mmCIF file with all atom_site columns, C-alpha atoms in Angstrom:
data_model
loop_
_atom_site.group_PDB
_atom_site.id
_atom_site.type_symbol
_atom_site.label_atom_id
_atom_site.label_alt_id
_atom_site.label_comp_id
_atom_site.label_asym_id
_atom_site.label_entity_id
_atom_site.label_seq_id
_atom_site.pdbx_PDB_ins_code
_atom_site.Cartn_x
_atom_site.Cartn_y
_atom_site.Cartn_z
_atom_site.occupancy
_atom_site.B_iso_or_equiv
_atom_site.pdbx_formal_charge
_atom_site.auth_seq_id
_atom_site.auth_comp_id
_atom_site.auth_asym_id
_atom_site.auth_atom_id
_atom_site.pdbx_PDB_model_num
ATOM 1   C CA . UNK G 1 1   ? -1.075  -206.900 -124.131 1.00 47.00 ? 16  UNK G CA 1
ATOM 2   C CA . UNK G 1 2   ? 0.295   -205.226 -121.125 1.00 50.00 ? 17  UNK G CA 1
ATOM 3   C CA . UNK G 1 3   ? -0.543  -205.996 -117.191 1.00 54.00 ? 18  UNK G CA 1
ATOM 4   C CA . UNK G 1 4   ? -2.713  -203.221 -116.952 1.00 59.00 ? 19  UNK G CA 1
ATOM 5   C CA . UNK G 1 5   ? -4.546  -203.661 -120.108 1.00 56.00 ? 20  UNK G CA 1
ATOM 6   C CA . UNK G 1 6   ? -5.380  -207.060 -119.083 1.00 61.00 ? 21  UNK G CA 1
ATOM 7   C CA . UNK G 1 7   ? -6.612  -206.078 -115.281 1.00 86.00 ? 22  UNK G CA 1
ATOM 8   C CA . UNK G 1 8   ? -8.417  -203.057 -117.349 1.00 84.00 ? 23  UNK G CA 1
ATOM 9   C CA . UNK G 1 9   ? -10.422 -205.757 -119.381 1.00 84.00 ? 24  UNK G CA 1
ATOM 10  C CA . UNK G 1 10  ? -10.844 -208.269 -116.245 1.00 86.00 ? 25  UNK G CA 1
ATOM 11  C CA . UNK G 1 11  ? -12.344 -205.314 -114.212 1.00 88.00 ? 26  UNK G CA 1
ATOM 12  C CA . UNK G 1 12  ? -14.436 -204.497 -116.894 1.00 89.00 ? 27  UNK G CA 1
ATOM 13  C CA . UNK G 1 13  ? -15.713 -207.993 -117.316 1.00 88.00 ? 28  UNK G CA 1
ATOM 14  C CA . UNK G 1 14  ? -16.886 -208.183 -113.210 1.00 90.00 ? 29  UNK G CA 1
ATOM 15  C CA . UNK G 1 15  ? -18.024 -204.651 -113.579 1.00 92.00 ? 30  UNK G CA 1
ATOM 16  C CA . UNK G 1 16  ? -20.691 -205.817 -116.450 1.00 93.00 ? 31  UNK G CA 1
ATOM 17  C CA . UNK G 1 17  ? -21.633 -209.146 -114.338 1.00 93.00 ? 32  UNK G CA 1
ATOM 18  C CA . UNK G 1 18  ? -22.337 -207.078 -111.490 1.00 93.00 ? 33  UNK G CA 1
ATOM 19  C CA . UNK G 1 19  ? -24.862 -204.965 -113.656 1.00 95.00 ? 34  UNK G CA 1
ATOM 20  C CA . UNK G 1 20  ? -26.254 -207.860 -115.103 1.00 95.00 ? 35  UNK G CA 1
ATOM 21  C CA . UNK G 1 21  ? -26.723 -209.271 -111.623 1.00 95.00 ? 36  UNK G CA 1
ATOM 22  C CA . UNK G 1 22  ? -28.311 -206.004 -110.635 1.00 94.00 ? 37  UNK G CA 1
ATOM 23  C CA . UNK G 1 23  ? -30.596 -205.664 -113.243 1.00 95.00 ? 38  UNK G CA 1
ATOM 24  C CA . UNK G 1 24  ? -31.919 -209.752 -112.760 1.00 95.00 ? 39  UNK G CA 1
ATOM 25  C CA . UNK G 1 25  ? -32.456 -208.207 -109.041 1.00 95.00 ? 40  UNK G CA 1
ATOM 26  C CA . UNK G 1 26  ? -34.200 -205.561 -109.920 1.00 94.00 ? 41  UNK G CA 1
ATOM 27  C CA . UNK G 1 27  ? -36.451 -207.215 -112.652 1.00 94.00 ? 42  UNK G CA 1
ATOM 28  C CA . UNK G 1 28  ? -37.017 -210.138 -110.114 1.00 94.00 ? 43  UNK G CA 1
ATOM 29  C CA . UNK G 1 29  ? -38.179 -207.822 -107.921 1.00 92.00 ? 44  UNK G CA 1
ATOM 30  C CA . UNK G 1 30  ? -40.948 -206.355 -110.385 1.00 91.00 ? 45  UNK G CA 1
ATOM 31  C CA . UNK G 1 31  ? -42.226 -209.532 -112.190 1.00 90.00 ? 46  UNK G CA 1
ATOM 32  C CA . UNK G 1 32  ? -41.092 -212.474 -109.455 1.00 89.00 ? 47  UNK G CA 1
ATOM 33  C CA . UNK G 1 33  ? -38.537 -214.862 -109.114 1.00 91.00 ? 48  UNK G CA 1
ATOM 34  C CA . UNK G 1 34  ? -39.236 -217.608 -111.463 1.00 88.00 ? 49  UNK G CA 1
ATOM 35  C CA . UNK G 1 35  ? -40.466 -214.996 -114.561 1.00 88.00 ? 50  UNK G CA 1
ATOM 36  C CA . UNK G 1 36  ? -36.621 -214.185 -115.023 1.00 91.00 ? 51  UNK G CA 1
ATOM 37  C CA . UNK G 1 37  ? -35.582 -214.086 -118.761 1.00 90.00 ? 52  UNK G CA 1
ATOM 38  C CA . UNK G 1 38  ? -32.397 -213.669 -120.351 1.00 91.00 ? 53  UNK G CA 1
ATOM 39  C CA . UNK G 1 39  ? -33.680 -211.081 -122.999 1.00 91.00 ? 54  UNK G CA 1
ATOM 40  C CA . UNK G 1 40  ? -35.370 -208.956 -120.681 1.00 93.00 ? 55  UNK G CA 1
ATOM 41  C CA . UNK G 1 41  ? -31.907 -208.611 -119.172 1.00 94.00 ? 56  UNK G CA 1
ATOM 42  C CA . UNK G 1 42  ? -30.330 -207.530 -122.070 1.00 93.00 ? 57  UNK G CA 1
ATOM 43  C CA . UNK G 1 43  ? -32.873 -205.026 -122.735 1.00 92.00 ? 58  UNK G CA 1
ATOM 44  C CA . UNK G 1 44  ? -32.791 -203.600 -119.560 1.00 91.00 ? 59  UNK G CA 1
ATOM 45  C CA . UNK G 1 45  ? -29.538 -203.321 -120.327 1.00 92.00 ? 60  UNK G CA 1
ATOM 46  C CA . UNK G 1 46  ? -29.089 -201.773 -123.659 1.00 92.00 ? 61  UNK G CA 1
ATOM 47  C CA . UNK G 1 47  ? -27.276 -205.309 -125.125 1.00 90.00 ? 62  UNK G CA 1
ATOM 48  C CA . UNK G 1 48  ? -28.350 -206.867 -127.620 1.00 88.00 ? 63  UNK G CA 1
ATOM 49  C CA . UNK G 1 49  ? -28.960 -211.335 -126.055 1.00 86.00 ? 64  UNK G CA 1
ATOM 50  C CA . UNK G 1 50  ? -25.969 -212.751 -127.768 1.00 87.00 ? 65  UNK G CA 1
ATOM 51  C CA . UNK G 1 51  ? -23.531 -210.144 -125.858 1.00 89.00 ? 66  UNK G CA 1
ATOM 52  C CA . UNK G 1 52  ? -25.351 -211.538 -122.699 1.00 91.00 ? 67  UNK G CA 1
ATOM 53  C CA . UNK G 1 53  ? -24.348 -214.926 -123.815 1.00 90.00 ? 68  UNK G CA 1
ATOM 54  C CA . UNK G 1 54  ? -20.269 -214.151 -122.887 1.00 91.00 ? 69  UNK G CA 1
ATOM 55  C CA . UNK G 1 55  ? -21.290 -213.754 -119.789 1.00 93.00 ? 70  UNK G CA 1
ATOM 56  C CA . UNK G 1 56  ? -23.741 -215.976 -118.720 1.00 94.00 ? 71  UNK G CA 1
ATOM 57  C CA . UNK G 1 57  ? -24.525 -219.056 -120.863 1.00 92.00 ? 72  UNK G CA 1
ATOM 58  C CA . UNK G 1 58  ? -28.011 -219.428 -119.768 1.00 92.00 ? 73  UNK G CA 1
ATOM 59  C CA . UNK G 1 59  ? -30.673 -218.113 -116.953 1.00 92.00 ? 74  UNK G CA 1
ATOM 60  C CA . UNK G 1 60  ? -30.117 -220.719 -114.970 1.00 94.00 ? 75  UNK G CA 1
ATOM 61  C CA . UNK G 1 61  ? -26.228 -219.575 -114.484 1.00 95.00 ? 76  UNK G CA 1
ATOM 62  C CA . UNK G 1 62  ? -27.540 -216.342 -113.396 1.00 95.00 ? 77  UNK G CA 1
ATOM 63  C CA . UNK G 1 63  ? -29.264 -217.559 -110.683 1.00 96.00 ? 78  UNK G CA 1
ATOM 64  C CA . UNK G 1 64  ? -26.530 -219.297 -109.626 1.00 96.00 ? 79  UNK G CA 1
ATOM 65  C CA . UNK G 1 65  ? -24.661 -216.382 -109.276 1.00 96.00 ? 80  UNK G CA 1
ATOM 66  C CA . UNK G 1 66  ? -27.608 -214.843 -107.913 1.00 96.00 ? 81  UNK G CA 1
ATOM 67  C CA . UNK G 1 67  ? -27.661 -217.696 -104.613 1.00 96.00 ? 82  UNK G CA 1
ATOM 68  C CA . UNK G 1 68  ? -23.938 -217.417 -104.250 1.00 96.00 ? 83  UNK G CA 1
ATOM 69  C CA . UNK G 1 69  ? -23.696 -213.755 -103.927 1.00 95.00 ? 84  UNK G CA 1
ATOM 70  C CA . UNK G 1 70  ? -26.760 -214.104 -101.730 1.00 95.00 ? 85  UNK G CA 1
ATOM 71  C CA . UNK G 1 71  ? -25.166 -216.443 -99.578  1.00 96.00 ? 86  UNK G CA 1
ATOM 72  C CA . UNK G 1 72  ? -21.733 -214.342 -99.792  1.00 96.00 ? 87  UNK G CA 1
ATOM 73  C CA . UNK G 1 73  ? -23.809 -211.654 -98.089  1.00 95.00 ? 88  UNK G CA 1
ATOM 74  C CA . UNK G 1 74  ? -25.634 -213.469 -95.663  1.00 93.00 ? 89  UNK G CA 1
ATOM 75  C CA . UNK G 1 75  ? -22.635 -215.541 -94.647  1.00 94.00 ? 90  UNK G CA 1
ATOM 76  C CA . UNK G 1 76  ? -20.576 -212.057 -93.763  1.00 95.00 ? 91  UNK G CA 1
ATOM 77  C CA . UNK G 1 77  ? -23.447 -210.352 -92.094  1.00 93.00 ? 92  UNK G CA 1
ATOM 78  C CA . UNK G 1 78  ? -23.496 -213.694 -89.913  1.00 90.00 ? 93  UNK G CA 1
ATOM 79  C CA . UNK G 1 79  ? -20.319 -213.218 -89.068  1.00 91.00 ? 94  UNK G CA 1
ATOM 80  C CA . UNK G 1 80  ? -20.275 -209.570 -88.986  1.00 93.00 ? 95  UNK G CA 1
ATOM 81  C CA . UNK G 1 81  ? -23.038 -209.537 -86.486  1.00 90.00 ? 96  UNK G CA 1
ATOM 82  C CA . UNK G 1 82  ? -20.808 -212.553 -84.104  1.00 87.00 ? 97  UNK G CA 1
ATOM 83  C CA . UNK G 1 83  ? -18.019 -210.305 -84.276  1.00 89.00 ? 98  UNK G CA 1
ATOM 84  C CA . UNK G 1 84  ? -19.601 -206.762 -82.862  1.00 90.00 ? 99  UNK G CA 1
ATOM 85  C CA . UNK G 1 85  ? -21.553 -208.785 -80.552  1.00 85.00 ? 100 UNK G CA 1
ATOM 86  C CA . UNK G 1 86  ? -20.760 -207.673 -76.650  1.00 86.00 ? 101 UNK G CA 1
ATOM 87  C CA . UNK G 1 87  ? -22.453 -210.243 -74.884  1.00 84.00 ? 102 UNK G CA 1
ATOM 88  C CA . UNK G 1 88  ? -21.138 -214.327 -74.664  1.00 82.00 ? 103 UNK G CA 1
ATOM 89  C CA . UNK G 1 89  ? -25.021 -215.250 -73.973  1.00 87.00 ? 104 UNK G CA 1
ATOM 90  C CA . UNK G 1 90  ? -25.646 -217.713 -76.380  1.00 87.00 ? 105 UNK G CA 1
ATOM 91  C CA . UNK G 1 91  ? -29.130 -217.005 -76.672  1.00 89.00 ? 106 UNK G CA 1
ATOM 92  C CA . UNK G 1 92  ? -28.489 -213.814 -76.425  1.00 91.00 ? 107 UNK G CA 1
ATOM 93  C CA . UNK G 1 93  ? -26.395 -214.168 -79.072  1.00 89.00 ? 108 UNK G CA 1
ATOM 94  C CA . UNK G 1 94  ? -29.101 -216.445 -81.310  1.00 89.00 ? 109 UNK G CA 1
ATOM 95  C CA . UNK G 1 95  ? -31.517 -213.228 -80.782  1.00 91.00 ? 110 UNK G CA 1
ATOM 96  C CA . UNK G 1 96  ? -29.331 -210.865 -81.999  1.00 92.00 ? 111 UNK G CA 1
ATOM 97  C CA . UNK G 1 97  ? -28.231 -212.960 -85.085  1.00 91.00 ? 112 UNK G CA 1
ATOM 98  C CA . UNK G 1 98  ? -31.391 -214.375 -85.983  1.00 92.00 ? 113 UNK G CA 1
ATOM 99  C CA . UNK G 1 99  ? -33.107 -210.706 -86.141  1.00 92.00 ? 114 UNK G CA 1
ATOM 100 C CA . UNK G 1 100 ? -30.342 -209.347 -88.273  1.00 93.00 ? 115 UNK G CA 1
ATOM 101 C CA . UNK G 1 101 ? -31.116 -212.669 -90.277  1.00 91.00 ? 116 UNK G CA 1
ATOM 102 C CA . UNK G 1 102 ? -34.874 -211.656 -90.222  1.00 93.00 ? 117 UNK G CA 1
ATOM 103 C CA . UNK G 1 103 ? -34.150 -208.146 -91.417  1.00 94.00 ? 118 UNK G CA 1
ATOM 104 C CA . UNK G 1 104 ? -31.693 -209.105 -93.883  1.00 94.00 ? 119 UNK G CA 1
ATOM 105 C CA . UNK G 1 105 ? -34.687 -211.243 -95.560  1.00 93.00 ? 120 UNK G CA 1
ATOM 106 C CA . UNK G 1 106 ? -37.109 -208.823 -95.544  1.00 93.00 ? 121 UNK G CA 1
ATOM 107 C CA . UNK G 1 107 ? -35.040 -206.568 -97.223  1.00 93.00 ? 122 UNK G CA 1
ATOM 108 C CA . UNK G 1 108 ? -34.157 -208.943 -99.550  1.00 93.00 ? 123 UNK G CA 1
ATOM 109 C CA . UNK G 1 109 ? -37.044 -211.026 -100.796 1.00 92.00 ? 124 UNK G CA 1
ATOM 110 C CA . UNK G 1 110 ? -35.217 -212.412 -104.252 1.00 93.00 ? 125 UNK G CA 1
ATOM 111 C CA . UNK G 1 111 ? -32.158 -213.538 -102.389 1.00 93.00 ? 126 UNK G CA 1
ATOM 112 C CA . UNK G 1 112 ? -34.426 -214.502 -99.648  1.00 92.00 ? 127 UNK G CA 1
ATOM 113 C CA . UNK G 1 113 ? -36.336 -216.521 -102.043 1.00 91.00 ? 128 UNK G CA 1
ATOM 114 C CA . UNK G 1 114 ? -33.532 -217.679 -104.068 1.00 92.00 ? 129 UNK G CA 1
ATOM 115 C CA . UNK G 1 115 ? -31.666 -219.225 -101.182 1.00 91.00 ? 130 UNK G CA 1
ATOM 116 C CA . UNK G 1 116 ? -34.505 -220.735 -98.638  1.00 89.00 ? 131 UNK G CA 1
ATOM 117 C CA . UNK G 1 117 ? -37.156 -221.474 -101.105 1.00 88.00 ? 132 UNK G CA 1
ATOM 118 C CA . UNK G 1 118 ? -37.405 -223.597 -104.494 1.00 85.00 ? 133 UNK G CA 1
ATOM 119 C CA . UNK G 1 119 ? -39.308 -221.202 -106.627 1.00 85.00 ? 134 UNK G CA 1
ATOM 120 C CA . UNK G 1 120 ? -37.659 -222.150 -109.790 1.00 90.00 ? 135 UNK G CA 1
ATOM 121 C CA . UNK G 1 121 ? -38.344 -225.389 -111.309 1.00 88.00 ? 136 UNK G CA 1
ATOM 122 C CA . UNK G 1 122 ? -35.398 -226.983 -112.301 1.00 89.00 ? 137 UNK G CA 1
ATOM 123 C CA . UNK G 1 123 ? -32.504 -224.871 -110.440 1.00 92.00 ? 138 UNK G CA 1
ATOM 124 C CA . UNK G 1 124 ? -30.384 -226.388 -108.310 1.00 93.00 ? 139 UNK G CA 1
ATOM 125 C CA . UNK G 1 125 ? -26.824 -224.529 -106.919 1.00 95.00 ? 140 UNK G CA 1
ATOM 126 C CA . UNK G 1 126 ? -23.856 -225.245 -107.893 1.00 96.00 ? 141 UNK G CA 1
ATOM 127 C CA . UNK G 1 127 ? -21.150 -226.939 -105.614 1.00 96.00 ? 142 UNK G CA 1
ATOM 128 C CA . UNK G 1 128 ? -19.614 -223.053 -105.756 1.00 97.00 ? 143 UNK G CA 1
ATOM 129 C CA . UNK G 1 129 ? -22.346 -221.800 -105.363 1.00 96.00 ? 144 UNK G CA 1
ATOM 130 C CA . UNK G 1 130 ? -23.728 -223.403 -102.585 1.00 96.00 ? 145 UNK G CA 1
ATOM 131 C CA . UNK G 1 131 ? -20.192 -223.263 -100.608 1.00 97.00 ? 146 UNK G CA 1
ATOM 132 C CA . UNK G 1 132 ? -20.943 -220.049 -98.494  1.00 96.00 ? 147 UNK G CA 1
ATOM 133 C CA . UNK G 1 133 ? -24.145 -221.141 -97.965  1.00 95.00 ? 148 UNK G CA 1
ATOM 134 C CA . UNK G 1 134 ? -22.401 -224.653 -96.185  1.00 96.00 ? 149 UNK G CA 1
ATOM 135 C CA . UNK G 1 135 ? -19.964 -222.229 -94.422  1.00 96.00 ? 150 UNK G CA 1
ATOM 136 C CA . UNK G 1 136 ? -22.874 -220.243 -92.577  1.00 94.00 ? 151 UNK G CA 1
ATOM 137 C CA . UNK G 1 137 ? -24.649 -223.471 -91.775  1.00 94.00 ? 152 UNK G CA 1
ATOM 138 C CA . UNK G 1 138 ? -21.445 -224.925 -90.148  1.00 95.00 ? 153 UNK G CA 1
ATOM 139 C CA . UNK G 1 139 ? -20.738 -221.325 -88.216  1.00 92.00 ? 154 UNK G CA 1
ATOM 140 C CA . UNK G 1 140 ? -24.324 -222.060 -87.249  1.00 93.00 ? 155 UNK G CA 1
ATOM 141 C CA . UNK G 1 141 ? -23.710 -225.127 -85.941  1.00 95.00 ? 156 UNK G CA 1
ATOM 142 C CA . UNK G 1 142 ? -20.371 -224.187 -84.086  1.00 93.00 ? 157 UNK G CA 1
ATOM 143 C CA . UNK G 1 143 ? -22.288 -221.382 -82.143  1.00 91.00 ? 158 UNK G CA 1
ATOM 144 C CA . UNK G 1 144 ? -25.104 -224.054 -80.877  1.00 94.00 ? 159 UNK G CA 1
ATOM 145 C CA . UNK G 1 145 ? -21.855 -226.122 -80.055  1.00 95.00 ? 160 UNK G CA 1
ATOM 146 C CA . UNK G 1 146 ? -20.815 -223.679 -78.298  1.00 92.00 ? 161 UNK G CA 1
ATOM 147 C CA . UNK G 1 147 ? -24.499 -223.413 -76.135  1.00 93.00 ? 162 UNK G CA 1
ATOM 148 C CA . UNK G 1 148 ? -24.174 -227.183 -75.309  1.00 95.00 ? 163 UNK G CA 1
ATOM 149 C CA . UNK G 1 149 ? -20.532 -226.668 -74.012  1.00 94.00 ? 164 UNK G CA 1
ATOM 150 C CA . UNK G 1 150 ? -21.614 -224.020 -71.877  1.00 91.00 ? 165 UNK G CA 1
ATOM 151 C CA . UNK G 1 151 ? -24.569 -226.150 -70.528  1.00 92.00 ? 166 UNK G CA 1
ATOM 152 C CA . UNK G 1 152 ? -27.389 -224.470 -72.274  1.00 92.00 ? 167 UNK G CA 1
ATOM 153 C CA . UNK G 1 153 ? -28.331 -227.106 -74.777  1.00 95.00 ? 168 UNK G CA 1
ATOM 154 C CA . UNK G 1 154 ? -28.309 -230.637 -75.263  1.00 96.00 ? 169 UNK G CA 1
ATOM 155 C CA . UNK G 1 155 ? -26.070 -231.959 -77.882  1.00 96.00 ? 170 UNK G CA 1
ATOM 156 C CA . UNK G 1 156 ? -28.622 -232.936 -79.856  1.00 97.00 ? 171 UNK G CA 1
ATOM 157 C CA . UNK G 1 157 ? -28.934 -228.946 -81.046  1.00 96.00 ? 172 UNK G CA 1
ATOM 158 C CA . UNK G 1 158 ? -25.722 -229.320 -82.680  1.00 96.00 ? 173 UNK G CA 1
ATOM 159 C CA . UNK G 1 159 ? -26.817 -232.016 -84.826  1.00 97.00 ? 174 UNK G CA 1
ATOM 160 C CA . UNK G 1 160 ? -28.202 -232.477 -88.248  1.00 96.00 ? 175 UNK G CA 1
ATOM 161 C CA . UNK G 1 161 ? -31.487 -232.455 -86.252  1.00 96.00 ? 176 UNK G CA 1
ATOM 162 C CA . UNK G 1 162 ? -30.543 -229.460 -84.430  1.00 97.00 ? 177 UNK G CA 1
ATOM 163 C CA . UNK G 1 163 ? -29.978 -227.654 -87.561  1.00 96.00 ? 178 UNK G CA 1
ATOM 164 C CA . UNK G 1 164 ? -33.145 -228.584 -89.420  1.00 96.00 ? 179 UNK G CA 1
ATOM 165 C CA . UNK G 1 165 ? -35.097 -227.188 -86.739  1.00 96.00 ? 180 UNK G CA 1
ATOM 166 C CA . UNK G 1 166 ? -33.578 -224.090 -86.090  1.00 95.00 ? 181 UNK G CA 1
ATOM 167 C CA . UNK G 1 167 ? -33.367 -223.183 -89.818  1.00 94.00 ? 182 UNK G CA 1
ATOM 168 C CA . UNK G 1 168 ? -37.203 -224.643 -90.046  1.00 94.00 ? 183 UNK G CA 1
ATOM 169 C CA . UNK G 1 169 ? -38.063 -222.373 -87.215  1.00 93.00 ? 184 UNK G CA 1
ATOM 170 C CA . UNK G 1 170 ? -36.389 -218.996 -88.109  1.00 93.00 ? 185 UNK G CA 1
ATOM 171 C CA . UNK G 1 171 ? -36.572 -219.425 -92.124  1.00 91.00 ? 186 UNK G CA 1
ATOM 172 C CA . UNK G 1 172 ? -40.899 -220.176 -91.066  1.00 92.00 ? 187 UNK G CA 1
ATOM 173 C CA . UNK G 1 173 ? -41.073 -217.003 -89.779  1.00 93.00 ? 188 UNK G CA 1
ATOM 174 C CA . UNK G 1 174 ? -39.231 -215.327 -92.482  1.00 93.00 ? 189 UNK G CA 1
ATOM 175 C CA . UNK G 1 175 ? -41.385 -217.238 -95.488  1.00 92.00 ? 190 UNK G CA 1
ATOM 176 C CA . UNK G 1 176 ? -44.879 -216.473 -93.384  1.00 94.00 ? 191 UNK G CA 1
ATOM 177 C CA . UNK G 1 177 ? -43.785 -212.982 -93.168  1.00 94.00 ? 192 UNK G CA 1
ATOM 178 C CA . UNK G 1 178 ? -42.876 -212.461 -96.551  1.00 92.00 ? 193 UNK G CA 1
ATOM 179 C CA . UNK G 1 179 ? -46.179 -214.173 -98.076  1.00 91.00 ? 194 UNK G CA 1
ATOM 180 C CA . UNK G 1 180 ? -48.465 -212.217 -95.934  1.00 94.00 ? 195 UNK G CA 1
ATOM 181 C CA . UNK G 1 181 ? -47.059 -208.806 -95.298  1.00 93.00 ? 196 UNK G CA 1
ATOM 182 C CA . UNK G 1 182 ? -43.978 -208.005 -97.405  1.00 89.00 ? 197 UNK G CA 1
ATOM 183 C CA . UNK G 1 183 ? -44.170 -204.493 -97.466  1.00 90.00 ? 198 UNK G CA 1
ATOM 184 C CA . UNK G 1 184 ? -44.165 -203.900 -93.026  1.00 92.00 ? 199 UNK G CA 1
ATOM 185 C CA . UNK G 1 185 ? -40.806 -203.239 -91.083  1.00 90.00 ? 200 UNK G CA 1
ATOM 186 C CA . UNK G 1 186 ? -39.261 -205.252 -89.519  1.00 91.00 ? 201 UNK G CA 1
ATOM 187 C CA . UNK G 1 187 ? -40.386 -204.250 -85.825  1.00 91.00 ? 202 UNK G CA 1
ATOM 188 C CA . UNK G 1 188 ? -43.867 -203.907 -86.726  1.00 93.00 ? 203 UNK G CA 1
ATOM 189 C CA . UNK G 1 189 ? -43.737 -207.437 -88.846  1.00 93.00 ? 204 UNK G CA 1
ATOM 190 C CA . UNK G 1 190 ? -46.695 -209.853 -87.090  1.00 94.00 ? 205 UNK G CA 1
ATOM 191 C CA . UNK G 1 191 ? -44.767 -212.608 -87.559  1.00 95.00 ? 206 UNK G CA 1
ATOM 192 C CA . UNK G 1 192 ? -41.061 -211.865 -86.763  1.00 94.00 ? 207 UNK G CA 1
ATOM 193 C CA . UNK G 1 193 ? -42.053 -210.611 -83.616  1.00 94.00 ? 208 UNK G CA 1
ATOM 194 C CA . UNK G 1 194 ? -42.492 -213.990 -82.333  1.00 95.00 ? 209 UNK G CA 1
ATOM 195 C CA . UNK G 1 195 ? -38.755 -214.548 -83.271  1.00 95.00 ? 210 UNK G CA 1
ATOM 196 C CA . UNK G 1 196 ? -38.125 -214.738 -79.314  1.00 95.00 ? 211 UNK G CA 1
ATOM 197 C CA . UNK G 1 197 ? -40.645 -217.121 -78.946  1.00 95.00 ? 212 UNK G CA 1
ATOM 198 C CA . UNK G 1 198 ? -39.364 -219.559 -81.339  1.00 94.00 ? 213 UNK G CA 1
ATOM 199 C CA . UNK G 1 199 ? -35.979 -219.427 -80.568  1.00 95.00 ? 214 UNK G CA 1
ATOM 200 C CA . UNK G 1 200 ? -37.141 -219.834 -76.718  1.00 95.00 ? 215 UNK G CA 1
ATOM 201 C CA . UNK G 1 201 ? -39.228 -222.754 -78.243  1.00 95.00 ? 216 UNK G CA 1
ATOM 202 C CA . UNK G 1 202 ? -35.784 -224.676 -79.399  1.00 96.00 ? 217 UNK G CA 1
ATOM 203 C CA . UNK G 1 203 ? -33.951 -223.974 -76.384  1.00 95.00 ? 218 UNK G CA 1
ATOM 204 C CA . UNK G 1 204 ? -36.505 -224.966 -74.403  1.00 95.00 ? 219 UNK G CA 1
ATOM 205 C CA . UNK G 1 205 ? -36.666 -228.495 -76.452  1.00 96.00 ? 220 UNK G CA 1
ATOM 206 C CA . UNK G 1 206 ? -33.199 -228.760 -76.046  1.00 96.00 ? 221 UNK G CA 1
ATOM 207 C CA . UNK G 1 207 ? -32.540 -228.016 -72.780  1.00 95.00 ? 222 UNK G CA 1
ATOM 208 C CA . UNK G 1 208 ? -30.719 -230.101 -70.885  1.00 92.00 ? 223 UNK G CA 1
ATOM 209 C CA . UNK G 1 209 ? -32.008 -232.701 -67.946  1.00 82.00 ? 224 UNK G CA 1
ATOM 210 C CA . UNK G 1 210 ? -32.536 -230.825 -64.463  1.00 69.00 ? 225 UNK G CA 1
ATOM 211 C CA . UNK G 1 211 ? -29.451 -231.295 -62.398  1.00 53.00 ? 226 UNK G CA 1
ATOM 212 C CA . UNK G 1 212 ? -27.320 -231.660 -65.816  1.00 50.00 ? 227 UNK G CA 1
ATOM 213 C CA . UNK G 1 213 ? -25.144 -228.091 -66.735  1.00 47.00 ? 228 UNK G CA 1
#
């Protein structure tokens, strides 16, 4: 088989994962997280559940594609958001990243749900899948770095400790949010207006000694 024919069948193959993936979104997003079934896939679909099979051995592979894509996205967003960023505020900074966070979530309850909640008995990530996920946390953790080297935090924020509560903190918001009004916008969302507060709640916590910059 010639070059092309093989790249012809390759792109084929990612083409049909990605609607698989899309249509486990979309019925995830009708019947809830955990009520994900391989057959409902395929008939949503058109394919018959063995065809399914070549792809995706089982439903708990899909949703670990599912939380790696998820992180994937949230991961570049992250980064996309550092990147356009004009200001070298850190907290200015942690504002602007945690909202697009906080929208990002709310616009995306499965992957929301998939990656910061266990909802599914039984699923644990894959090492691959999980990787992006790691790669946010550590960008995370070299922007707080970056607040205790310019004398804005302790450097305690930067530490495992650091971490848990800022990602206990902003993911709170996100899960309170979610459970008790899913359907508002962002801006008029009860709970992820107090974003400011919370993240003014860690810095304050972690601010360092008076007459230490």
């Amino acid at each position: 088989m010639s070059d092309t024919g093989l790249d012809r069948r390759t792109r084929r193959r990612q083409e049909t994962i990605e609607e698989i993936l899309t249509a486990a979104i979309e019925l995830m997003e009708a019947e809830g997280v955990a009520s994900l079934s391989l057959s409902a896939v395929a008939r949503q679909l058109g394919m018959q559940p063995p065809s399914l099979y070549q792809y995706f051995p089982s439903k708990m592979a899909i949703y670990d594609a599912l939380f790696q894509r998820g992180a994937e996205l949230y991961r570049d967003l992250y980064r996309e958001v550092l990147a356009k960023a004009t200001t070298n505020d850190v907290r200015e900074l942690d504002l602007q990243s945690a909202g697009a966070f906080s929208r990002w979530c709310m616009a995306h309850p499965v992957y929301s749900q998939l990656l910061f909640w266990r909802t599914i008995p039984g699923f644990q990530p894959s090492p691959e899948a999980f990787a992006p996920a790691q790669e946010a946390l550590d960008e995370l953790r070299g922007h707080l770095q970056r607040g205790v080297d310019r004398g804005q935090l302790r450097p305690e924020a930067a530490s495992d400790e650091g971490i848990a509560l800022y990602t206990s903190l902003t993911a709170g918001l996100i899960s309170q949010q979610l459970a008790n009004e899913p359907d508002v916008a962002f801006e008029d969302g009860r709970y992820v207006r107090l974003l400011p507060t919370v993240l003014e709640m860690f810095y304050q916590h972690y601010a360092p000694a008076r007459g230490k910059t």
